[in-house]
Amino acid sequence: MTFTRLRSLPDPDNLPALDAAYLSAEPARGLGSTDPAPRILLLYGSLRERSYSQLCVEEAARLLQRMGCETRIFDPSDLPLPGAPGDDDHPAVRELREHAFWSEGMVWCSPERHGQVSGLMKLQIDHLPLSQGGMRPTQGRTLAVMQVSGGSQSFNAVNTLRLLGRWMRMITIPNQSSVAKAFQEFDGAGRMKPSAYYERIVDVMEELVRFTILVRPHAVQLVDRYSERKAEGVPVDAASDLSSIAIAAQ
């Protein structure tokens, strides 16, 4: 499949707000294998010409790449409404799902609008099914949530993103980012200024890398469920199931 909805990351190696002396370039050292590079999909929730949620995920993507990750930023500008005729076959929907299947972790960043996530943010999540053809585009993947606000600091959007992440059966990391008065936090070139808000984004990305590497060897087991095994008629093999072995040994 040819991908046409990935945003290019401008100036990916330039991090003017970062003090590199304090960055953990290998935040998951000792937690598991980082080969291949962790694959992170980043989604943003505004189509404004100067979209602060987009600018935040670009800053996050630069940091993730500096920490050894492979990143993709999805452009949602032509997604159809869920339930519209032929929406499952729409090229944008199919591409979004392909990127979700590719990913091991995600970053979701939404502006807060009327105390909630934006419609565009919810639109993207609504197009991600829990399962498709026996595969799961979100289940067992890690998730970091962020929001931007035009006014004082709030956590309404990130709280909703956490709820959505749980519903999509993702492993949402404890840390999060909420950037207040985002219009003050970026320079004319769209780069984030040094601040406590920027430092929090660095913290969140370090934590996302760690959790992604921790989960990596266990991703399949974490979404192995009794109800699905029963529905598919696949009984547990007592010779290889660790819980059955432990019970038999008692």
Coordinates of N, CA and C in Angstrom, one line a residue:
M1 N 0.8 -1.2 0.0 CA 0.0 0.0 0.0 C 0.9 1.2 0.0
T2 N 0.5 2.2 -0.9 CA 1.3 3.4 -0.9 C 0.7 4.4 0.1
F3 N 1.6 5.0 1.0 CA 1.1 5.9 2.0 C 1.2 7.3 1.5
T4 N 0.1 8.0 1.5 CA 0.1 9.4 1.0 C -0.3 10.4 2.1
R5 N -0.6 9.9 3.3 CA -1.1 10.8 4.3 C -0.2 10.8 5.5
L6 N 1.1 10.7 5.3 CA 2.0 10.9 6.4 C 2.6 12.3 6.3
R7 N 2.6 13.0 7.4 CA 3.2 14.3 7.4 C 4.7 14.2 7.5
S8 N 5.4 15.0 6.7 CA 6.9 15.0 6.8 C 7.2 15.9 8.1
L9 N 8.3 15.5 8.7 CA 8.6 16.2 10.0 C 9.7 17.2 9.7
P10 N 9.4 18.5 9.8 CA 10.4 19.5 9.5 C 11.5 19.6 10.5
D11 N 12.7 19.7 10.0 CA 13.9 19.9 10.8 C 13.9 18.9 11.9
P12 N 14.0 17.6 11.6 CA 13.8 16.6 12.6 C 15.0 16.5 13.6
D13 N 16.1 16.9 13.3 CA 17.3 16.8 14.1 C 17.5 18.0 15.0
N14 N 16.7 19.1 14.8 CA 17.0 20.3 15.6 C 16.0 20.4 16.7
L15 N 16.5 20.4 18.0 CA 15.7 20.5 19.2 C 16.1 21.7 20.0
P16 N 15.8 22.9 19.6 CA 16.3 24.1 20.3 C 15.9 24.2 21.7
A17 N 14.8 23.6 22.2 CA 14.4 23.8 23.6 C 15.0 22.7 24.5
L18 N 15.7 21.7 23.9 CA 16.2 20.6 24.6 C 17.6 20.9 25.1
D19 N 17.9 20.6 26.4 CA 19.2 20.5 26.9 C 19.7 19.1 26.8
A20 N 20.4 18.7 25.8 CA 20.7 17.3 25.5 C 21.5 16.7 26.6
A21 N 22.2 17.4 27.4 CA 23.0 16.9 28.5 C 22.1 16.1 29.5
Y22 N 20.9 16.4 29.5 CA 20.0 15.8 30.5 C 19.0 14.8 29.9
L23 N 19.1 14.6 28.6 CA 18.2 13.7 27.9 C 18.7 12.2 28.0
S24 N 17.9 11.3 28.3 CA 18.2 9.9 28.3 C 18.0 9.4 26.8
A25 N 19.1 9.3 26.1 CA 19.0 9.0 24.7 C 18.5 7.5 24.5
E26 N 18.8 6.7 25.6 CA 18.3 5.3 25.6 C 17.5 5.1 26.8
P27 N 16.3 5.6 26.9 CA 15.5 5.5 28.1 C 15.1 4.1 28.5
A28 N 15.1 3.2 27.6 CA 14.7 1.8 27.9 C 15.9 0.9 28.1
R29 N 17.1 1.4 28.3 CA 18.3 0.6 28.5 C 18.1 -0.4 29.6
G30 N 18.3 -1.7 29.4 CA 18.2 -2.7 30.4 C 16.7 -3.2 30.6
L31 N 15.8 -2.7 29.8 CA 14.4 -3.1 30.0 C 14.0 -4.1 28.9
G32 N 14.8 -4.3 27.9 CA 14.4 -5.2 26.8 C 15.1 -4.8 25.6
S33 N 14.9 -5.5 24.5 CA 15.5 -5.3 23.2 C 14.9 -4.1 22.5
T34 N 15.8 -3.2 22.1 CA 15.3 -2.0 21.3 C 15.6 -2.2 19.8
D35 N 15.8 -3.4 19.4 CA 16.0 -3.8 18.0 C 14.9 -4.8 17.6
P36 N 14.0 -4.4 16.7 CA 14.1 -3.2 15.9 C 13.6 -1.9 16.7
A37 N 13.7 -0.8 16.1 CA 13.4 0.5 16.7 C 11.9 0.4 17.1
P38 N 11.5 1.0 18.2 CA 10.1 1.1 18.6 C 9.3 1.9 17.5
R39 N 8.1 1.4 17.2 CA 7.3 2.1 16.1 C 6.2 2.9 16.7
I40 N 6.2 4.2 16.6 CA 5.2 5.0 17.2 C 4.4 5.8 16.2
L41 N 3.1 5.7 16.3 CA 2.2 6.5 15.5 C 1.6 7.7 16.3
L42 N 1.7 8.9 15.7 CA 1.3 10.1 16.4 C 0.0 10.7 15.6
L43 N -1.0 11.0 16.4 CA -2.2 11.6 15.9 C -2.5 12.9 16.6
Y44 N -3.0 13.9 15.8 CA -3.3 15.2 16.3 C -4.7 15.6 16.0
G45 N -5.2 16.6 16.6 CA -6.7 16.8 16.6 C -7.1 18.2 16.0
S46 N -6.4 18.8 15.2 CA -6.8 20.1 14.6 C -6.3 20.3 13.2
L47 N -7.1 20.9 12.4 CA -6.6 21.2 11.0 C -6.3 22.7 10.8
R48 N -6.3 23.4 11.8 CA -5.9 24.8 11.6 C -4.5 25.0 11.0
E49 N -4.4 26.1 10.3 CA -3.1 26.3 9.6 C -2.0 26.3 10.6
R50 N -2.2 26.9 11.8 CA -1.2 26.8 12.9 C -1.9 26.0 14.0
S51 N -1.7 24.7 13.9 CA -2.4 23.8 14.8 C -1.4 23.4 15.9
Y52 N -1.7 23.8 17.1 CA -0.8 23.5 18.2 C -0.7 22.1 18.6
S53 N -1.8 21.3 18.4 CA -1.7 19.9 18.7 C -0.8 19.2 17.7
Q54 N -0.8 19.7 16.4 CA 0.1 19.2 15.4 C 1.6 19.6 15.8
L55 N 1.8 20.8 16.2 CA 3.1 21.2 16.6 C 3.6 20.4 17.7
C56 N 2.7 20.1 18.7 CA 3.2 19.3 19.8 C 3.6 17.9 19.4
V57 N 2.8 17.3 18.5 CA 3.2 15.9 18.1 C 4.5 16.0 17.3
E58 N 4.7 17.0 16.6 CA 6.0 17.2 15.8 C 7.2 17.2 16.8
E59 N 7.0 18.0 17.9 CA 8.0 18.1 18.9 C 8.2 16.7 19.6
A60 N 7.1 16.0 19.8 CA 7.2 14.6 20.4 C 7.9 13.7 19.4
A61 N 7.6 13.8 18.1 CA 8.2 12.9 17.2 C 9.7 13.1 17.1
R62 N 10.2 14.4 17.2 CA 11.6 14.7 17.1 C 12.3 14.0 18.3
L63 N 11.7 14.1 19.5 CA 12.2 13.5 20.7 C 12.3 12.0 20.6
L64 N 11.2 11.4 20.1 CA 11.2 10.0 19.9 C 12.2 9.5 19.0
Q65 N 12.4 10.2 17.9 CA 13.5 9.8 16.9 C 14.9 10.0 17.6
R66 N 15.1 11.0 18.4 CA 16.3 11.2 19.1 C 16.6 10.0 20.1
M67 N 15.5 9.4 20.6 CA 15.6 8.2 21.5 C 15.6 6.9 20.7
G68 N 15.7 6.9 19.4 CA 15.8 5.7 18.7 C 14.6 5.1 18.1
C69 N 13.5 5.8 18.1 CA 12.2 5.3 17.6 C 12.0 5.6 16.1
E70 N 11.1 4.9 15.5 CA 10.6 5.2 14.2 C 9.3 5.8 14.4
T71 N 9.0 6.9 13.7 CA 7.7 7.6 13.9 C 7.0 7.8 12.6
R72 N 5.6 7.9 12.8 CA 4.8 8.3 11.7 C 3.7 9.3 12.2
I73 N 3.5 10.4 11.5 CA 2.5 11.4 11.9 C 1.4 11.3 10.8
F74 N 0.2 11.0 11.2 CA -0.9 10.8 10.2 C -1.6 12.1 10.0
D75 N -1.9 12.4 8.7 CA -2.6 13.6 8.3 C -4.1 13.2 8.1
P76 N -5.0 13.7 9.0 CA -6.4 13.2 9.0 C -7.3 14.1 8.2
S77 N -6.8 15.0 7.3 CA -7.6 16.0 6.7 C -8.7 15.5 5.8
D78 N -8.6 14.3 5.2 CA -9.7 13.9 4.3 C -10.4 12.7 4.9
L79 N -10.4 12.4 6.2 CA -11.1 11.3 6.7 C -12.6 11.6 6.6
P80 N -13.4 10.5 6.2 CA -14.9 10.7 6.1 C -15.5 10.5 7.5
L81 N -16.7 10.8 7.6 CA -17.4 10.6 8.9 C -17.7 9.1 9.1
P82 N -17.5 8.6 10.3 CA -17.8 7.2 10.6 C -19.3 6.9 10.2
G83 N -19.5 5.8 9.5 CA -20.8 5.4 9.1 C -21.3 5.9 7.8
A84 N -20.4 6.8 7.2 CA -20.8 7.3 5.9 C -20.7 6.2 4.9
P85 N -21.5 6.2 3.8 CA -21.4 5.1 2.8 C -20.0 4.9 2.3
G86 N -19.6 3.7 2.4 CA -18.2 3.3 1.9 C -17.1 3.7 2.8
D87 N -17.4 4.1 4.0 CA -16.3 4.7 4.8 C -15.1 3.7 5.1
D88 N -15.5 2.4 5.3 CA -14.4 1.4 5.5 C -13.5 1.3 4.3
D89 N -14.0 1.6 3.2 CA -13.1 1.4 2.0 C -12.5 2.7 1.5
H90 N -12.7 3.8 2.3 CA -12.1 5.1 2.0 C -10.6 5.0 2.1
P91 N -9.8 5.5 1.2 CA -8.3 5.4 1.2 C -7.8 5.9 2.5
A92 N -8.3 7.0 3.1 CA -7.8 7.6 4.3 C -8.0 6.6 5.5
V93 N -9.2 6.0 5.5 CA -9.5 5.1 6.6 C -8.6 3.9 6.5
R94 N -8.4 3.3 5.3 CA -7.6 2.2 5.2 C -6.1 2.5 5.5
E95 N -5.7 3.7 5.2 CA -4.3 4.1 5.5 C -4.1 4.2 7.0
L96 N -5.1 4.9 7.7 CA -5.0 5.1 9.1 C -4.9 3.7 9.8
R97 N -5.7 2.8 9.4 CA -5.7 1.4 10.0 C -4.3 0.7 9.7
E98 N -3.8 0.9 8.6 CA -2.5 0.3 8.3 C -1.4 0.8 9.2
H99 N -1.4 2.1 9.4 CA -0.4 2.7 10.4 C -0.7 2.2 11.8
A100 N -1.9 2.0 12.2 CA -2.2 1.5 13.5 C -1.7 0.1 13.6
F101 N -1.9 -0.8 12.6 CA -1.3 -2.1 12.6 C 0.2 -2.1 12.7
W102 N 0.8 -1.2 12.0 CA 2.3 -1.0 12.0 C 2.8 -0.7 13.4
S103 N 2.1 0.1 14.1 CA 2.6 0.7 15.4 C 2.7 -0.3 16.5
E104 N 3.6 0.0 17.5 CA 3.7 -0.6 18.8 C 3.2 0.3 19.9
G105 N 3.2 1.6 19.6 CA 2.7 2.6 20.6 C 2.1 3.8 19.8
M106 N 1.4 4.6 20.5 CA 0.8 5.8 19.9 C 0.9 7.0 20.8
V107 N 0.9 8.2 20.2 CA 0.7 9.4 20.9 C -0.5 10.1 20.4
W108 N -1.4 10.5 21.3 CA -2.6 11.2 20.9 C -2.6 12.6 21.5
C109 N -2.7 13.6 20.7 CA -2.7 15.0 21.2 C -3.9 15.7 20.6
S110 N -4.8 16.2 21.5 CA -6.0 16.9 21.1 C -6.0 18.3 21.7
P111 N -6.6 19.3 21.0 CA -7.0 20.5 21.6 C -8.2 20.3 22.5
E112 N -8.3 21.1 23.5 CA -9.6 21.0 24.3 C -10.6 22.0 23.7
R113 N -11.7 21.5 23.4 CA -12.8 22.3 22.9 C -14.1 22.0 23.7
H114 N -14.7 23.0 24.2 CA -15.9 22.9 25.1 C -15.7 21.8 26.1
G115 N -14.5 21.8 26.7 CA -14.2 20.9 27.8 C -14.0 19.5 27.4
Q116 N -13.7 19.2 26.1 CA -13.6 17.8 25.6 C -12.6 17.8 24.5
V117 N -12.3 16.6 24.0 CA -11.5 16.4 22.8 C -12.2 17.0 21.6
S118 N -11.4 17.3 20.6 CA -11.9 17.8 19.4 C -12.7 16.7 18.6
G119 N -13.6 17.1 17.7 CA -14.2 16.1 16.9 C -13.3 15.4 16.0
L120 N -12.3 16.1 15.5 CA -11.3 15.4 14.6 C -10.5 14.3 15.3
M121 N -10.2 14.6 16.6 CA -9.5 13.6 17.4 C -10.3 12.3 17.6
K122 N -11.6 12.6 17.9 CA -12.5 11.4 18.1 C -12.8 10.7 16.8
L123 N -12.8 11.5 15.7 CA -13.0 10.9 14.4 C -12.0 9.8 14.1
Q124 N -10.7 10.2 14.3 CA -9.7 9.2 14.0 C -9.8 7.9 14.9
I125 N -10.1 8.1 16.2 CA -10.2 7.0 17.1 C -11.4 6.1 16.7
D126 N -12.5 6.8 16.2 CA -13.7 6.1 15.8 C -13.5 5.2 14.6
H127 N -12.5 5.5 13.8 CA -12.2 4.7 12.6 C -11.2 3.5 12.9
L128 N -10.8 3.4 14.2 CA -10.0 2.3 14.5 C -10.8 1.2 15.2
P129 N -11.0 0.1 14.6 CA -11.8 -1.0 15.2 C -11.0 -1.7 16.2
L130 N -11.7 -2.4 17.2 CA -11.0 -3.2 18.2 C -10.3 -4.4 17.5
S131 N -10.9 -5.0 16.5 CA -10.3 -6.1 15.8 C -10.8 -6.0 14.3
Q132 N -9.9 -6.5 13.5 CA -10.2 -6.5 12.0 C -9.5 -7.7 11.4
G133 N -10.3 -8.6 10.9 CA -9.7 -9.8 10.2 C -8.8 -10.6 11.2
G134 N -9.1 -10.7 12.4 CA -8.3 -11.4 13.4 C -7.1 -10.7 13.9
M135 N -7.0 -9.4 13.5 CA -5.9 -8.6 14.0 C -6.4 -7.4 14.8
R136 N -5.6 -6.9 15.7 CA -6.0 -5.8 16.6 C -5.1 -4.6 16.3
P137 N -5.7 -3.5 15.8 CA -4.9 -2.3 15.5 C -4.5 -1.5 16.7
T138 N -5.2 -1.7 17.9 CA -4.8 -0.9 19.1 C -4.6 -1.8 20.3
Q139 N -5.1 -2.9 20.4 CA -5.1 -3.7 21.6 C -3.6 -4.1 22.0
G140 N -3.3 -3.9 23.2 CA -1.9 -4.3 23.7 C -0.9 -3.3 23.4
R141 N -1.2 -2.2 22.7 CA -0.2 -1.2 22.3 C -0.2 -0.1 23.4
T142 N 1.0 0.5 23.5 CA 1.1 1.6 24.5 C 0.5 2.9 24.0
L143 N 0.2 3.8 24.9 CA -0.4 5.1 24.5 C 0.1 6.2 25.4
A144 N 0.5 7.3 24.9 CA 0.7 8.6 25.6 C -0.3 9.6 25.2
V145 N -0.9 10.3 26.1 CA -1.9 11.3 25.8 C -1.4 12.7 26.2
M146 N -1.8 13.7 25.3 CA -1.4 15.1 25.5 C -2.6 15.9 25.1
Q147 N -2.6 17.2 25.6 CA -3.6 18.1 25.1 C -3.0 19.5 25.1
V148 N -3.6 20.4 24.3 CA -3.3 21.8 24.3 C -4.5 22.6 24.6
S149 N -4.4 23.7 25.2 CA -5.5 24.6 25.6 C -5.2 26.0 25.2
G150 N -6.3 26.8 24.9 CA -6.1 28.2 24.6 C -6.1 29.0 25.8
G151 N -6.6 28.5 26.9 CA -6.6 29.2 28.2 C -5.8 28.5 29.3
S152 N -6.3 28.6 30.5 CA -5.6 28.0 31.6 C -5.5 26.5 31.5
Q153 N -4.6 26.0 32.3 CA -4.3 24.5 32.2 C -5.5 23.7 32.6
S154 N -5.8 22.7 31.8 CA -6.9 21.8 32.1 C -6.5 20.4 31.8
F155 N -7.3 19.4 32.2 CA -7.0 18.0 32.0 C -8.2 17.3 31.4
N156 N -9.2 18.0 31.0 CA -10.4 17.4 30.5 C -10.1 16.5 29.3
A157 N -9.4 17.0 28.3 CA -9.1 16.3 27.1 C -8.3 15.1 27.4
V158 N -7.2 15.2 28.2 CA -6.4 14.0 28.4 C -7.2 13.0 29.2
N159 N -8.1 13.4 30.1 CA -8.9 12.4 30.8 C -9.8 11.7 29.9
T160 N -10.3 12.4 28.9 CA -11.2 11.7 27.9 C -10.3 10.7 27.0
L161 N -9.1 11.2 26.7 CA -8.2 10.3 25.9 C -7.8 9.1 26.7
R162 N -7.7 9.2 28.0 CA -7.4 8.0 28.8 C -8.6 7.0 28.7
L163 N -9.8 7.6 28.9 CA -11.0 6.7 28.8 C -11.0 6.0 27.4
L164 N -10.8 6.8 26.4 CA -10.8 6.2 25.0 C -9.7 5.1 24.9
G165 N -8.5 5.4 25.4 CA -7.4 4.4 25.4 C -7.8 3.1 26.1
R166 N -8.5 3.3 27.2 CA -8.9 2.1 27.9 C -9.9 1.3 27.1
W167 N -10.8 2.0 26.5 CA -11.9 1.4 25.7 C -11.2 0.7 24.5
M168 N -10.1 1.2 24.0 CA -9.4 0.6 22.8 C -8.5 -0.5 23.3
R169 N -8.5 -0.7 24.7 CA -7.7 -1.8 25.3 C -6.2 -1.5 25.1
M170 N -5.8 -0.3 25.2 CA -4.4 0.1 25.1 C -3.8 0.3 26.5
I171 N -2.5 0.3 26.6 CA -1.8 0.5 27.9 C -1.4 1.9 27.9
T172 N -2.2 2.7 28.6 CA -1.9 4.2 28.6 C -0.9 4.5 29.8
I173 N 0.1 5.1 29.4 CA 1.2 5.3 30.4 C 0.8 6.3 31.5
P174 N 1.3 6.3 32.7 CA 0.9 7.2 33.8 C 1.1 8.7 33.5
N175 N 2.2 9.0 32.9 CA 2.5 10.5 32.7 C 1.7 11.0 31.5
Q176 N 1.5 12.3 31.5 CA 0.7 13.0 30.4 C 1.2 14.4 30.3
S177 N 0.7 15.1 29.3 CA 1.1 16.5 29.0 C -0.1 17.3 28.8
S178 N -0.2 18.5 29.4 CA -1.3 19.5 29.1 C -0.6 20.8 29.0
V179 N -0.7 21.4 27.8 CA 0.0 22.7 27.5 C -1.0 23.8 27.6
A180 N -1.0 24.6 28.6 CA -1.9 25.8 28.7 C -1.4 27.0 27.8
K181 N -2.4 27.8 27.4 CA -2.1 28.9 26.6 C -1.0 28.6 25.5
A182 N -1.4 27.6 24.7 CA -0.4 27.0 23.8 C 0.1 28.1 22.8
F183 N -0.7 29.1 22.5 CA -0.3 30.1 21.6 C 1.0 30.9 22.1
Q184 N 1.2 30.8 23.4 CA 2.4 31.5 24.0 C 3.6 30.6 24.0
E185 N 3.5 29.4 23.7 CA 4.6 28.4 24.0 C 5.4 28.1 22.7
F186 N 5.0 28.7 21.6 CA 5.7 28.4 20.3 C 6.2 29.7 19.7
D187 N 7.4 29.6 19.0 CA 7.9 30.8 18.4 C 7.3 30.9 17.0
G188 N 7.7 31.9 16.2 CA 7.2 32.1 14.9 C 7.4 31.0 13.9
A189 N 8.5 30.2 14.2 CA 8.8 29.1 13.3 C 8.0 27.8 13.7
G190 N 7.2 27.9 14.7 CA 6.4 26.8 15.1 C 7.2 25.8 16.0
R191 N 8.2 26.3 16.6 CA 9.0 25.5 17.5 C 8.7 25.9 19.0
M192 N 8.7 24.8 19.8 CA 8.3 25.1 21.2 C 9.4 25.7 22.0
K193 N 9.1 26.7 22.8 CA 10.1 27.4 23.6 C 10.5 26.6 24.8
P194 N 11.7 26.8 25.3 CA 12.0 26.1 26.6 C 11.0 26.5 27.7
S195 N 10.5 25.5 28.4 CA 9.6 25.7 29.5 C 9.3 24.4 30.2
A196 N 8.6 24.5 31.3 CA 8.2 23.4 32.1 C 7.2 22.5 31.2
Y197 N 6.5 23.1 30.3 CA 5.6 22.3 29.5 C 6.4 21.5 28.5
Y198 N 7.4 22.0 27.9 CA 8.3 21.3 27.0 C 9.0 20.1 27.8
E199 N 9.4 20.4 29.0 CA 10.1 19.4 29.8 C 9.2 18.2 30.1
R200 N 7.9 18.6 30.3 CA 6.9 17.5 30.6 C 6.8 16.6 29.3
I201 N 6.7 17.2 28.1 CA 6.6 16.4 26.9 C 7.9 15.5 26.8
V202 N 9.0 15.9 27.2 CA 10.2 15.1 27.1 C 10.0 13.9 28.1
D203 N 9.5 14.2 29.3 CA 9.3 13.2 30.3 C 8.3 12.1 29.8
V204 N 7.3 12.6 29.1 CA 6.2 11.7 28.6 C 6.8 10.8 27.6
M205 N 7.6 11.3 26.7 CA 8.2 10.5 25.6 C 9.2 9.5 26.1
E206 N 10.0 9.9 27.1 CA 10.9 8.9 27.7 C 10.1 7.8 28.3
E207 N 9.0 8.1 29.0 CA 8.2 7.1 29.6 C 7.5 6.2 28.6
L208 N 7.1 6.8 27.5 CA 6.4 6.0 26.5 C 7.4 4.9 25.9
V209 N 8.6 5.4 25.6 CA 9.6 4.4 25.1 C 9.9 3.3 26.1
R210 N 10.0 3.6 27.4 CA 10.2 2.6 28.4 C 9.1 1.5 28.4
F211 N 7.8 2.0 28.4 CA 6.7 1.1 28.5 C 6.6 0.3 27.2
T212 N 6.9 0.9 26.1 CA 6.8 0.2 24.8 C 7.7 -1.0 24.8
I213 N 8.9 -0.7 25.2 CA 9.9 -1.8 25.3 C 9.6 -2.9 26.3
L214 N 9.0 -2.5 27.5 CA 8.6 -3.4 28.5 C 7.5 -4.3 28.0
V215 N 6.6 -3.7 27.2 CA 5.4 -4.5 26.8 C 5.7 -5.4 25.6
R216 N 6.7 -5.0 24.8 CA 7.0 -5.6 23.5 C 7.0 -7.1 23.5
P217 N 7.7 -7.8 24.4 CA 7.8 -9.3 24.4 C 6.5 -9.9 24.9
H218 N 5.6 -9.1 25.5 CA 4.4 -9.7 26.1 C 3.1 -9.3 25.4
A219 N 3.2 -8.6 24.3 CA 2.1 -7.9 23.6 C 1.0 -9.0 23.3
V220 N 1.4 -10.1 22.7 CA 0.4 -11.1 22.3 C -0.3 -11.7 23.6
Q221 N 0.5 -12.0 24.6 CA -0.1 -12.6 25.8 C -1.1 -11.7 26.5
L222 N -0.8 -10.4 26.5 CA -1.6 -9.4 27.2 C -3.0 -9.3 26.6
V223 N -3.2 -9.7 25.4 CA -4.5 -9.6 24.8 C -5.1 -11.0 24.5
D224 N -4.6 -12.0 25.2 CA -5.1 -13.4 25.1 C -6.2 -13.5 26.1
R225 N -7.5 -13.8 25.6 CA -8.6 -13.7 26.5 C -9.4 -15.0 26.5
Y226 N -10.0 -15.4 27.6 CA -10.8 -16.5 27.8 C -12.0 -16.5 26.9
S227 N -12.7 -15.3 26.8 CA -13.9 -15.2 26.0 C -13.7 -15.5 24.6
E228 N -12.5 -15.0 24.1 CA -12.2 -15.1 22.7 C -11.8 -16.6 22.4
R229 N -11.0 -17.2 23.3 CA -10.6 -18.6 23.1 C -11.9 -19.5 23.0
K230 N -12.8 -19.2 23.9 CA -14.1 -19.9 24.0 C -14.9 -19.8 22.7
A231 N -15.0 -18.5 22.3 CA -15.8 -18.2 21.1 C -15.2 -18.9 19.8
E232 N -13.9 -19.0 19.8 CA -13.2 -19.6 18.6 C -13.0 -21.1 18.8
G233 N -13.4 -21.6 20.0 CA -13.2 -23.1 20.2 C -11.8 -23.5 20.3
V234 N -10.9 -22.7 20.9 CA -9.5 -23.0 21.1 C -9.2 -23.2 22.5
P235 N -9.2 -24.5 23.0 CA -9.0 -24.7 24.4 C -7.5 -24.5 24.8
V236 N -7.2 -24.2 26.0 CA -5.9 -24.0 26.5 C -5.1 -25.3 26.5
D237 N -3.9 -25.2 26.0 CA -3.0 -26.4 26.1 C -2.3 -26.4 27.4
A238 N -2.8 -27.4 28.3 CA -2.3 -27.4 29.7 C -0.8 -27.7 29.8
A239 N -0.2 -28.3 28.7 CA 1.2 -28.6 28.7 C 2.1 -27.3 28.6
S240 N 1.5 -26.3 28.0 CA 2.3 -25.1 27.8 C 1.8 -23.9 28.5
D241 N 0.5 -23.9 29.0 CA 0.0 -22.8 29.7 C 0.6 -22.6 31.1
L242 N 1.2 -21.5 31.4 CA 1.9 -21.3 32.6 C 1.0 -21.4 33.8
S243 N -0.2 -20.8 33.7 CA -1.1 -20.9 34.9 C -1.6 -22.3 35.2
S244 N -1.8 -23.1 34.1 CA -2.2 -24.5 34.3 C -1.1 -25.3 35.0
I245 N 0.2 -25.0 34.6 CA 1.3 -25.7 35.1 C 1.5 -25.3 36.6
A246 N 1.3 -24.1 36.9 CA 1.4 -23.6 38.3 C 0.3 -24.3 39.2
I247 N -0.9 -24.3 38.7 CA -2.0 -24.9 39.5 C -1.7 -26.4 39.7
A248 N -1.2 -27.1 38.7 CA -1.0 -28.6 38.8 C 0.1 -28.9 39.8
A249 N 1.0 -27.9 40.0 CA 2.2 -28.1 40.9 C 1.8 -28.0 42.3
Q250 N 0.7 -27.4 42.6 CA 0.3 -27.1 44.0 C -0.1 -28.4 44.7

